């Protein structure tokens, strides 16, 4: 449990430390804010891709599908996805940062390297300095293998959640008139700052932590495979203690990443567990592959960066889903997994979580169309509010309606694409003639 007074004291100390740097700073111009916000958003995308690489390495190593070593896998980029998002950061800096910001700014290369290094260090915190001896083989210990893969995925989600919260808080701080690095640092460690990581104003972090603890109990503790599954800093712990320990590691590495992104001075050692105990000092993972110098395109094309919960959206459809040559939710789930591996069609509750995480603003679908609403998929609602195929001899499944001449209707929710805010849930809409809407893809 955080001490709500301590982070405020830290913030005050940071203010004194950086006052010399910010003495002549002023509110950043719209152009400077655009530069800062885009670089942080792109840096978060780099961190997310590297996080997926880490999860993939643990999975492939456990499944015996790696050609090389698991440790080498962490710094490999065979499909070039990591380099692509790194290049986007460099391109954004070239196009948006002609007038460099006065604070909270380093460089695209620094941000890219920090994003990757933070993930590598976190992996070493969890599994030790060498991933190879830590990975449990699925062939010899299926339960242990599943335990590692389950926890790795949720830990990466937790880290992405915290980084996304900072980026959104920083954007608000700049908009509200922040004039120094201290005004951005509070978005990390000040529980009195609305929208900060420490405040967890919308409870998104706590929700993810609850999921992490539940995953540990179900996938690790109950099968009796927790011992030895995470031989790094948290070795010897289980249940809630393991979840808390993993959260401390995430706090540390996310804090360090943010400091490197923006040239801040947050005391990460104090922030991670509220104790000055050298628990968060230097990195322990391998050095990331250096970012090569690239020649960016003159103008960067605006693209939607995958969020914490929502990764993207399929093209709009009527209430009879037909994706990947399959009807209903099966087709939507298949198409989501095709375009955004590991995802499924978002339920209404997941869309609400995505809204809270700031995932929905600027959302484009796979055809680059602006998303302005969703079908509200909710298995808890009556089938006749879920475009059920209730026709005589029909499938009886949701989102497969057959004809308008039955009682089947659907639910939608509008999206303000500019703000990322969802509207009021609309019910009893015709599935085929009330217009199309979108299907989101969530982790």
Tab-separated table of C-alpha atoms in Angstrom:
chain	number	residue	atom	x	y	z
A	1	UNK	CA	0.000	0.000	0.000
A	2	UNK	CA	1.400	3.376	-0.998
A	3	UNK	CA	1.953	6.181	1.499
A	4	UNK	CA	0.035	9.119	-0.056
A	5	UNK	CA	2.222	11.669	1.735
A	6	UNK	CA	5.596	10.288	0.731
A	7	UNK	CA	5.262	10.762	-3.057
A	8	UNK	CA	4.263	14.387	-2.517
A	9	UNK	CA	7.399	14.925	-0.483
A	10	UNK	CA	9.428	13.307	-3.236
A	11	UNK	CA	7.837	15.606	-5.789
A	12	UNK	CA	8.794	18.613	-3.683
A	13	UNK	CA	12.376	17.397	-3.579
A	14	UNK	CA	12.401	16.896	-7.313
A	15	UNK	CA	11.127	20.443	-7.749
A	16	UNK	CA	14.142	21.766	-5.866
A	17	UNK	CA	16.529	19.560	-7.830
A	18	UNK	CA	15.297	20.658	-11.216
A	19	UNK	CA	14.488	24.290	-10.433
A	20	UNK	CA	17.772	25.407	-11.931
A	21	UNK	CA	16.876	23.706	-15.190
A	22	UNK	CA	13.320	25.042	-15.281
A	23	UNK	CA	13.902	28.556	-13.940
A	24	UNK	CA	13.495	30.126	-17.367
A	25	UNK	CA	11.092	27.568	-18.825
A	26	UNK	CA	7.553	28.408	-19.744
A	27	UNK	CA	4.471	26.603	-20.911
A	28	UNK	CA	5.367	24.732	-24.059
A	29	UNK	CA	3.887	25.803	-27.373
A	30	UNK	CA	1.385	23.612	-29.204
A	31	UNK	CA	4.189	22.443	-31.482
A	32	UNK	CA	6.493	21.601	-28.586
A	33	UNK	CA	3.704	19.720	-26.839
A	34	UNK	CA	2.969	17.775	-30.018
A	35	UNK	CA	6.640	16.791	-30.199
A	36	UNK	CA	6.765	15.616	-26.582
A	37	UNK	CA	3.483	13.738	-26.722
A	38	UNK	CA	4.233	11.949	-29.986
A	39	UNK	CA	7.728	10.882	-28.915
A	40	UNK	CA	6.407	9.464	-25.651
A	41	UNK	CA	3.575	7.679	-27.439
A	42	UNK	CA	5.982	6.221	-29.996
A	43	UNK	CA	8.414	5.243	-27.242
A	44	UNK	CA	5.592	3.409	-25.502
A	45	UNK	CA	4.906	1.567	-28.754
A	46	UNK	CA	8.569	0.504	-28.904
A	47	UNK	CA	8.349	-0.770	-25.316
A	48	UNK	CA	5.175	-2.682	-26.135
A	49	UNK	CA	6.733	-4.391	-29.167
A	50	UNK	CA	9.803	-5.372	-27.139
A	51	UNK	CA	7.473	-6.668	-24.428
A	52	UNK	CA	5.782	-8.890	-26.996
A	53	UNK	CA	9.201	-10.116	-28.104
A	54	UNK	CA	9.986	-11.080	-24.505
A	55	UNK	CA	6.687	-12.931	-24.087
A	56	UNK	CA	7.275	-14.641	-27.421
A	57	UNK	CA	10.774	-15.731	-26.415
A	58	UNK	CA	9.514	-17.290	-23.178
A	59	UNK	CA	6.756	-19.062	-25.099
A	60	UNK	CA	8.966	-20.282	-27.947
A	61	UNK	CA	11.746	-21.398	-25.625
A	62	UNK	CA	9.284	-23.298	-23.452
A	63	UNK	CA	7.812	-24.935	-26.520
A	64	UNK	CA	11.221	-25.910	-27.874
A	65	UNK	CA	10.726	-23.840	-31.015
A	66	UNK	CA	13.797	-21.599	-30.861
A	67	UNK	CA	16.723	-22.128	-33.207
A	68	UNK	CA	19.137	-20.136	-31.048
A	69	UNK	CA	19.145	-19.352	-27.341
A	70	UNK	CA	16.349	-17.755	-25.364
A	71	UNK	CA	18.719	-15.042	-24.179
A	72	UNK	CA	19.688	-14.112	-27.737
A	73	UNK	CA	16.014	-14.126	-28.697
A	74	UNK	CA	15.422	-11.124	-26.421
A	75	UNK	CA	17.503	-8.837	-28.640
A	76	UNK	CA	16.535	-10.281	-32.017
A	77	UNK	CA	14.066	-8.712	-34.418
A	78	UNK	CA	13.673	-11.193	-37.301
A	79	UNK	CA	10.522	-9.606	-38.732
A	80	UNK	CA	11.741	-6.038	-38.327
A	81	UNK	CA	8.706	-4.999	-36.268
A	82	UNK	CA	10.817	-3.437	-33.534
A	83	UNK	CA	12.910	-1.489	-36.016
A	84	UNK	CA	9.764	-0.225	-37.716
A	85	UNK	CA	8.414	1.341	-34.538
A	86	UNK	CA	11.857	2.728	-33.710
A	87	UNK	CA	11.969	4.349	-37.135
A	88	UNK	CA	8.576	5.913	-36.457
A	89	UNK	CA	9.997	7.627	-33.360
A	90	UNK	CA	12.879	9.061	-35.368
A	91	UNK	CA	10.513	10.201	-38.124
A	92	UNK	CA	8.254	11.875	-35.576
A	93	UNK	CA	11.186	13.770	-34.083
A	94	UNK	CA	12.214	15.001	-37.522
A	95	UNK	CA	8.739	16.173	-38.471
A	96	UNK	CA	7.500	17.550	-35.142
A	97	UNK	CA	10.476	18.703	-33.083
A	98	UNK	CA	11.931	21.503	-35.203
A	99	UNK	CA	11.588	23.747	-32.153
A	100	UNK	CA	12.964	21.550	-29.355
A	101	UNK	CA	10.950	21.537	-26.115
A	102	UNK	CA	12.531	23.278	-23.122
A	103	UNK	CA	12.124	20.279	-20.797
A	104	UNK	CA	10.910	16.694	-20.784
A	105	UNK	CA	12.798	16.039	-24.013
A	106	UNK	CA	15.843	13.929	-24.867
A	107	UNK	CA	15.947	12.387	-28.353
A	108	UNK	CA	14.234	9.704	-30.401
A	109	UNK	CA	17.252	7.407	-30.199
A	110	UNK	CA	17.450	7.819	-26.411
A	111	UNK	CA	13.757	7.030	-26.096
A	112	UNK	CA	13.956	3.965	-28.342
A	113	UNK	CA	16.938	2.551	-26.469
A	114	UNK	CA	15.356	3.264	-23.074
A	115	UNK	CA	12.135	1.527	-24.096
A	116	UNK	CA	13.974	-1.658	-25.030
A	117	UNK	CA	16.436	-1.570	-22.131
A	118	UNK	CA	13.636	-1.271	-19.597
A	119	UNK	CA	12.050	-4.474	-20.899
A	120	UNK	CA	15.353	-6.339	-20.944
A	121	UNK	CA	16.079	-5.279	-17.374
A	122	UNK	CA	12.602	-6.313	-16.239
A	123	UNK	CA	13.070	-9.740	-17.820
A	124	UNK	CA	16.346	-10.178	-15.949
A	125	UNK	CA	14.638	-9.085	-12.724
A	126	UNK	CA	12.066	-11.844	-13.148
A	127	UNK	CA	14.094	-14.701	-14.613
A	128	UNK	CA	17.688	-13.914	-13.723
A	129	UNK	CA	20.601	-12.758	-15.854
A	130	UNK	CA	20.270	-15.660	-18.314
A	131	UNK	CA	16.827	-16.621	-19.568
A	132	UNK	CA	17.818	-20.052	-20.912
A	133	UNK	CA	18.178	-22.003	-17.645
A	134	UNK	CA	15.086	-20.292	-16.235
A	135	UNK	CA	12.603	-21.286	-18.945
A	136	UNK	CA	10.534	-24.364	-18.093
A	137	UNK	CA	10.043	-26.870	-20.903
A	138	UNK	CA	6.429	-27.516	-21.875
A	139	UNK	CA	7.397	-31.053	-22.858
A	140	UNK	CA	8.602	-31.997	-19.380
A	141	UNK	CA	6.518	-29.691	-17.177
A	142	UNK	CA	3.395	-28.449	-18.910
A	143	UNK	CA	2.015	-26.753	-15.791
A	144	UNK	CA	5.271	-24.937	-15.042
A	145	UNK	CA	5.512	-23.830	-18.657
A	146	UNK	CA	1.956	-22.481	-18.571
A	147	UNK	CA	2.652	-20.700	-15.285
A	148	UNK	CA	5.603	-18.793	-16.753
A	149	UNK	CA	3.783	-17.872	-19.934
A	150	UNK	CA	0.676	-16.687	-18.086
A	151	UNK	CA	2.591	-14.498	-15.664
A	152	UNK	CA	4.957	-13.114	-18.320
A	153	UNK	CA	2.027	-11.908	-20.392
A	154	UNK	CA	0.276	-10.171	-17.489
A	155	UNK	CA	3.505	-8.580	-16.225
A	156	UNK	CA	4.068	-7.049	-19.653
A	157	UNK	CA	0.479	-5.805	-19.637
A	158	UNK	CA	1.053	-4.245	-16.206
A	159	UNK	CA	4.177	-2.447	-17.418
A	160	UNK	CA	2.404	-1.202	-20.541
A	161	UNK	CA	-0.505	0.022	-18.422
A	162	UNK	CA	1.724	2.101	-16.158
A	163	UNK	CA	3.664	3.608	-19.040
A	164	UNK	CA	0.440	4.488	-20.870
A	165	UNK	CA	-0.926	6.175	-17.747
A	166	UNK	CA	2.191	8.338	-17.507
A	167	UNK	CA	1.988	9.338	-21.171
A	168	UNK	CA	-1.638	10.388	-20.787
A	169	UNK	CA	-0.947	12.246	-17.524
A	170	UNK	CA	2.027	14.049	-19.058
A	171	UNK	CA	-0.092	15.147	-22.007
A	172	UNK	CA	-2.642	16.618	-19.607
A	173	UNK	CA	0.085	18.297	-17.526
A	174	UNK	CA	1.547	19.986	-20.600
A	175	UNK	CA	-1.889	21.093	-21.736
A	176	UNK	CA	-2.625	22.502	-18.285
A	177	UNK	CA	0.537	24.607	-18.313
A	178	UNK	CA	3.447	22.594	-16.868
A	179	UNK	CA	6.578	24.743	-17.015
A	180	UNK	CA	9.294	22.376	-15.790
A	181	UNK	CA	10.368	18.761	-15.570
A	182	UNK	CA	9.058	18.711	-11.992
A	183	UNK	CA	5.572	19.263	-13.334
A	184	UNK	CA	5.930	16.056	-15.337
A	185	UNK	CA	7.593	14.000	-12.611
A	186	UNK	CA	4.463	14.174	-10.484
A	187	UNK	CA	2.781	12.017	-13.126
A	188	UNK	CA	4.924	9.170	-11.806
A	189	UNK	CA	5.151	9.333	-8.033
A	190	UNK	CA	2.671	11.889	-6.688
A	191	UNK	CA	-0.537	10.241	-5.477
A	192	UNK	CA	-2.184	13.661	-5.246
A	193	UNK	CA	-1.743	14.243	-8.985
A	194	UNK	CA	-4.896	13.090	-10.757
A	195	UNK	CA	-4.047	10.588	-13.474
A	196	UNK	CA	-0.564	9.736	-12.173
A	197	UNK	CA	0.797	6.221	-11.833
A	198	UNK	CA	0.836	6.604	-8.049
A	199	UNK	CA	-2.777	7.805	-7.961
A	200	UNK	CA	-4.151	5.125	-10.325
A	201	UNK	CA	-7.163	7.409	-10.552
A	202	UNK	CA	-9.313	5.055	-12.638
A	203	UNK	CA	-8.154	1.869	-10.931
A	204	UNK	CA	-6.694	0.387	-14.114
A	205	UNK	CA	-3.426	-0.609	-12.443
A	206	UNK	CA	-5.216	-2.245	-9.526
A	207	UNK	CA	-7.427	-4.166	-11.924
A	208	UNK	CA	-4.368	-5.491	-13.755
A	209	UNK	CA	-2.692	-6.379	-10.454
A	210	UNK	CA	-5.784	-8.284	-9.407
A	211	UNK	CA	-5.558	-10.196	-12.664
A	212	UNK	CA	-1.872	-10.890	-12.067
A	213	UNK	CA	-2.500	-12.278	-8.584
A	214	UNK	CA	-5.390	-14.390	-9.847
A	215	UNK	CA	-3.197	-15.716	-12.647
A	216	UNK	CA	-0.446	-16.639	-10.200
A	217	UNK	CA	-2.852	-18.550	-7.969
A	218	UNK	CA	-4.612	-20.369	-10.803
A	219	UNK	CA	-1.702	-21.091	-13.147
A	220	UNK	CA	1.153	-21.443	-10.654
A	221	UNK	CA	0.141	-21.970	-7.015
A	222	UNK	CA	-2.740	-24.397	-7.503
A	223	UNK	CA	-0.740	-26.774	-9.761
A	224	UNK	CA	2.167	-26.463	-7.298
A	225	UNK	CA	4.704	-25.139	-9.807
A	226	UNK	CA	5.459	-21.650	-8.451
A	227	UNK	CA	8.722	-22.649	-6.799
A	228	UNK	CA	11.548	-22.157	-9.268
A	229	UNK	CA	9.344	-20.633	-11.962
A	230	UNK	CA	10.707	-17.119	-11.409
A	231	UNK	CA	14.341	-17.464	-10.264
A	232	UNK	CA	15.143	-13.750	-10.339
A	233	UNK	CA	14.570	-11.159	-7.642
A	234	UNK	CA	11.226	-12.678	-6.595
A	235	UNK	CA	12.433	-16.258	-6.136
A	236	UNK	CA	10.911	-18.065	-3.161
A	237	UNK	CA	7.647	-16.117	-3.177
A	238	UNK	CA	4.164	-17.169	-4.235
A	239	UNK	CA	0.586	-15.919	-4.314
A	240	UNK	CA	0.056	-12.278	-3.427
A	241	UNK	CA	3.657	-11.909	-2.245
A	242	UNK	CA	4.906	-12.889	-5.692
A	243	UNK	CA	2.445	-10.510	-7.317
A	244	UNK	CA	3.608	-7.656	-5.075
A	245	UNK	CA	7.254	-8.433	-5.770
A	246	UNK	CA	6.695	-8.494	-9.524
A	247	UNK	CA	4.843	-5.192	-9.265
A	248	UNK	CA	7.850	-3.651	-7.514
A	249	UNK	CA	10.087	-4.759	-10.383
A	250	UNK	CA	7.668	-3.244	-12.877
A	251	UNK	CA	7.497	0.027	-10.909
A	252	UNK	CA	11.275	0.242	-10.927
A	253	UNK	CA	11.799	-0.386	-14.624
A	254	UNK	CA	8.888	1.758	-15.790
A	255	UNK	CA	10.133	4.620	-13.617
A	256	UNK	CA	13.662	4.290	-15.003
A	257	UNK	CA	12.319	4.162	-18.541
A	258	UNK	CA	10.347	7.362	-17.997
A	259	UNK	CA	13.378	9.113	-16.512
A	260	UNK	CA	15.396	8.167	-19.585
A	261	UNK	CA	12.594	9.109	-21.975
A	262	UNK	CA	12.195	12.618	-20.620
A	263	UNK	CA	15.358	13.452	-18.697
A	264	UNK	CA	13.475	13.424	-15.386
A	265	UNK	CA	14.796	12.894	-11.869
A	266	UNK	CA	12.184	10.726	-10.189
A	267	UNK	CA	13.699	8.710	-7.317
A	268	UNK	CA	12.878	5.265	-8.690
A	269	UNK	CA	14.465	3.465	-5.748
A	270	UNK	CA	12.035	5.190	-3.402
A	271	UNK	CA	9.119	4.951	-5.807
A	272	UNK	CA	9.184	1.191	-6.426
A	273	UNK	CA	8.591	0.028	-2.836
A	274	UNK	CA	8.485	3.299	-0.840
A	275	UNK	CA	11.857	2.475	0.758
A	276	UNK	CA	15.339	3.838	-0.019
A	277	UNK	CA	16.973	0.408	-0.096
A	278	UNK	CA	18.834	0.214	-3.419
A	279	UNK	CA	16.115	-2.080	-4.800
A	280	UNK	CA	16.039	-0.069	-8.021
A	281	UNK	CA	19.451	1.036	-9.144
A	282	UNK	CA	21.063	0.075	-12.451
A	283	UNK	CA	19.956	-2.233	-15.225
A	284	UNK	CA	20.865	-5.912	-15.244
A	285	UNK	CA	19.673	-7.046	-18.666
A	286	UNK	CA	21.676	-7.299	-21.898
A	287	UNK	CA	22.324	-4.173	-23.927
A	288	UNK	CA	19.723	-3.683	-26.652
A	289	UNK	CA	20.638	-3.771	-30.319
A	290	UNK	CA	21.723	-0.194	-31.179
A	291	UNK	CA	19.275	1.898	-33.152
A	292	UNK	CA	20.826	2.526	-36.579
A	293	UNK	CA	20.708	5.955	-38.144
A	294	UNK	CA	17.844	6.115	-40.609
A	295	UNK	CA	16.681	8.589	-43.186
A	296	UNK	CA	13.114	9.323	-42.155
A	297	UNK	CA	10.346	10.174	-44.537
A	298	UNK	CA	9.736	13.925	-44.672
A	299	UNK	CA	6.253	13.644	-43.193
A	300	UNK	CA	5.147	10.962	-40.795
A	301	UNK	CA	1.813	9.332	-41.525
A	302	UNK	CA	-0.401	9.384	-38.460
A	303	UNK	CA	-1.069	5.851	-37.257
A	304	UNK	CA	-2.955	4.460	-34.296
A	305	UNK	CA	-0.604	3.109	-31.622
A	306	UNK	CA	-1.956	-0.044	-29.929
A	307	UNK	CA	-3.128	0.622	-26.389
A	308	UNK	CA	-3.047	-1.197	-23.078
A	309	UNK	CA	-6.306	-3.117	-23.581
A	310	UNK	CA	-7.381	-2.474	-27.162
A	311	UNK	CA	-4.957	-3.241	-29.989
A	312	UNK	CA	-7.043	-2.144	-32.972
A	313	UNK	CA	-10.392	-2.537	-34.727
A	314	UNK	CA	-11.878	-4.532	-37.581
A	315	UNK	CA	-13.784	-2.799	-40.370
A	316	UNK	CA	-17.382	-1.792	-39.661
A	317	UNK	CA	-20.117	-4.392	-40.048
A	318	UNK	CA	-23.818	-4.844	-39.527
A	319	UNK	CA	-24.994	-7.044	-36.661
A	320	UNK	CA	-24.359	-10.231	-38.612
A	321	UNK	CA	-20.595	-10.526	-38.238
A	322	UNK	CA	-18.828	-12.120	-41.191
A	323	UNK	CA	-15.051	-12.019	-40.906
A	324	UNK	CA	-12.454	-14.521	-42.114
A	325	UNK	CA	-15.255	-16.381	-43.935
A	326	UNK	CA	-16.897	-17.205	-40.594
A	327	UNK	CA	-20.107	-15.920	-39.063
A	328	UNK	CA	-20.581	-14.417	-35.626
A	329	UNK	CA	-18.129	-14.096	-32.777
A	330	UNK	CA	-16.015	-16.964	-34.103
A	331	UNK	CA	-15.272	-14.963	-37.234
A	332	UNK	CA	-14.636	-11.748	-35.305
A	333	UNK	CA	-12.299	-13.504	-32.875
A	334	UNK	CA	-10.451	-15.133	-35.758
A	335	UNK	CA	-10.057	-11.854	-37.637
A	336	UNK	CA	-8.831	-10.047	-34.519
A	337	UNK	CA	-6.209	-12.723	-33.945
A	338	UNK	CA	-5.181	-12.518	-37.612
A	339	UNK	CA	-4.642	-8.774	-37.597
A	340	UNK	CA	-3.607	-8.346	-33.945
A	341	UNK	CA	-2.096	-11.643	-32.723
A	342	UNK	CA	-3.289	-12.738	-29.308
A	343	UNK	CA	-6.452	-10.635	-29.363
A	344	UNK	CA	-10.183	-11.372	-29.504
A	345	UNK	CA	-13.315	-9.359	-30.197
A	346	UNK	CA	-13.708	-6.828	-27.373
A	347	UNK	CA	-16.580	-7.285	-24.968
A	348	UNK	CA	-18.376	-4.114	-23.866
A	349	UNK	CA	-16.659	-4.270	-20.449
A	350	UNK	CA	-13.272	-4.417	-22.180
A	351	UNK	CA	-14.151	-1.371	-24.263
A	352	UNK	CA	-14.876	0.446	-21.002
A	353	UNK	CA	-11.466	-0.627	-19.669
A	354	UNK	CA	-9.867	0.565	-22.915
A	355	UNK	CA	-11.603	3.921	-22.473
A	356	UNK	CA	-10.223	4.209	-18.924
A	357	UNK	CA	-6.731	3.336	-20.182
A	358	UNK	CA	-6.875	6.019	-22.880
A	359	UNK	CA	-6.752	3.510	-25.742
A	360	UNK	CA	-9.607	4.814	-27.885
A	361	UNK	CA	-8.678	8.341	-28.943
A	362	UNK	CA	-7.705	8.528	-32.605
A	363	UNK	CA	-8.659	4.891	-33.222
A	364	UNK	CA	-8.555	3.710	-36.845
A	365	UNK	CA	-9.705	0.350	-38.129
A	366	UNK	CA	-7.632	-2.016	-40.274
A	367	UNK	CA	-8.807	-0.114	-43.354
A	368	UNK	CA	-7.574	3.183	-41.836
A	369	UNK	CA	-11.145	4.389	-41.297
A	370	UNK	CA	-11.980	6.519	-38.252
A	371	UNK	CA	-13.859	4.458	-35.661
A	372	UNK	CA	-16.944	6.199	-34.251
A	373	UNK	CA	-18.700	3.399	-32.380
A	374	UNK	CA	-18.785	-0.284	-31.482
A	375	UNK	CA	-21.194	-3.159	-31.301
A	376	UNK	CA	-21.585	-3.765	-27.559
A	377	UNK	CA	-20.745	-7.454	-27.231
A	378	UNK	CA	-21.949	-8.658	-23.833
A	379	UNK	CA	-22.733	-12.297	-23.040
A	380	UNK	CA	-24.499	-11.133	-19.888
A	381	UNK	CA	-27.209	-9.377	-21.898
A	382	UNK	CA	-30.351	-11.127	-23.194
A	383	UNK	CA	-29.635	-12.949	-26.445
A	384	UNK	CA	-32.255	-10.851	-28.222
A	385	UNK	CA	-30.114	-7.764	-27.498
A	386	UNK	CA	-27.076	-9.447	-29.080
A	387	UNK	CA	-28.243	-9.904	-32.691
A	388	UNK	CA	-29.022	-13.545	-32.034
A	389	UNK	CA	-29.981	-15.812	-34.924
A	390	UNK	CA	-33.399	-16.623	-33.479
A	391	UNK	CA	-35.018	-17.518	-36.795
A	392	UNK	CA	-36.739	-20.880	-37.129
A	393	UNK	CA	-33.982	-23.439	-37.630
A	394	UNK	CA	-31.307	-20.792	-37.039
A	395	UNK	CA	-28.022	-21.245	-35.185
A	396	UNK	CA	-29.262	-19.620	-31.973
A	397	UNK	CA	-25.898	-17.879	-31.683
A	398	UNK	CA	-25.241	-14.204	-31.014
A	399	UNK	CA	-24.151	-11.819	-33.774
A	400	UNK	CA	-25.426	-14.192	-36.463
A	401	UNK	CA	-28.930	-12.712	-36.909
A	402	UNK	CA	-30.743	-14.079	-39.975
A	403	UNK	CA	-33.707	-11.800	-40.595
A	404	UNK	CA	-35.246	-8.546	-39.413
A	405	UNK	CA	-38.633	-10.253	-39.137
A	406	UNK	CA	-37.885	-11.591	-35.647
A	407	UNK	CA	-37.450	-10.035	-32.199
A	408	UNK	CA	-33.637	-10.055	-32.360
A	409	UNK	CA	-31.976	-6.671	-31.844
A	410	UNK	CA	-28.516	-5.412	-30.914
A	411	UNK	CA	-26.659	-2.937	-28.705
A	412	UNK	CA	-24.155	-0.282	-29.733
A	413	UNK	CA	-22.051	2.351	-28.040
A	414	UNK	CA	-20.849	5.507	-29.792
A	415	UNK	CA	-17.226	6.698	-29.615
A	416	UNK	CA	-15.970	10.276	-29.592
A	417	UNK	CA	-12.849	9.573	-31.623
A	418	UNK	CA	-11.169	12.838	-30.670
A	419	UNK	CA	-11.443	12.344	-26.906
A	420	UNK	CA	-11.651	8.556	-26.697
A	421	UNK	CA	-14.880	8.759	-24.666
A	422	UNK	CA	-17.646	6.203	-25.049
A	423	UNK	CA	-21.257	7.319	-25.232
A	424	UNK	CA	-24.388	5.886	-23.631
A	425	UNK	CA	-25.212	2.248	-24.340
A	426	UNK	CA	-27.938	2.022	-27.008
A	427	UNK	CA	-30.258	-0.981	-26.997
A	428	UNK	CA	-32.944	-2.546	-29.201
A	429	UNK	CA	-31.313	-1.475	-32.472
A	430	UNK	CA	-32.078	-3.257	-35.725
A	431	UNK	CA	-29.154	-5.514	-36.532
A	432	UNK	CA	-29.256	-4.954	-40.275
A	433	UNK	CA	-30.792	-1.533	-40.961
A	434	UNK	CA	-29.596	0.635	-38.053
A	435	UNK	CA	-26.224	1.158	-39.708
A	436	UNK	CA	-22.874	-0.527	-39.322
A	437	UNK	CA	-20.526	-0.287	-36.368
A	438	UNK	CA	-17.094	-1.571	-35.435
A	439	UNK	CA	-15.642	-4.516	-33.557
A	440	UNK	CA	-12.622	-3.788	-31.369
A	441	UNK	CA	-9.780	-6.249	-30.788
A	442	UNK	CA	-8.622	-6.621	-27.178
A	443	UNK	CA	-5.936	-8.569	-25.374
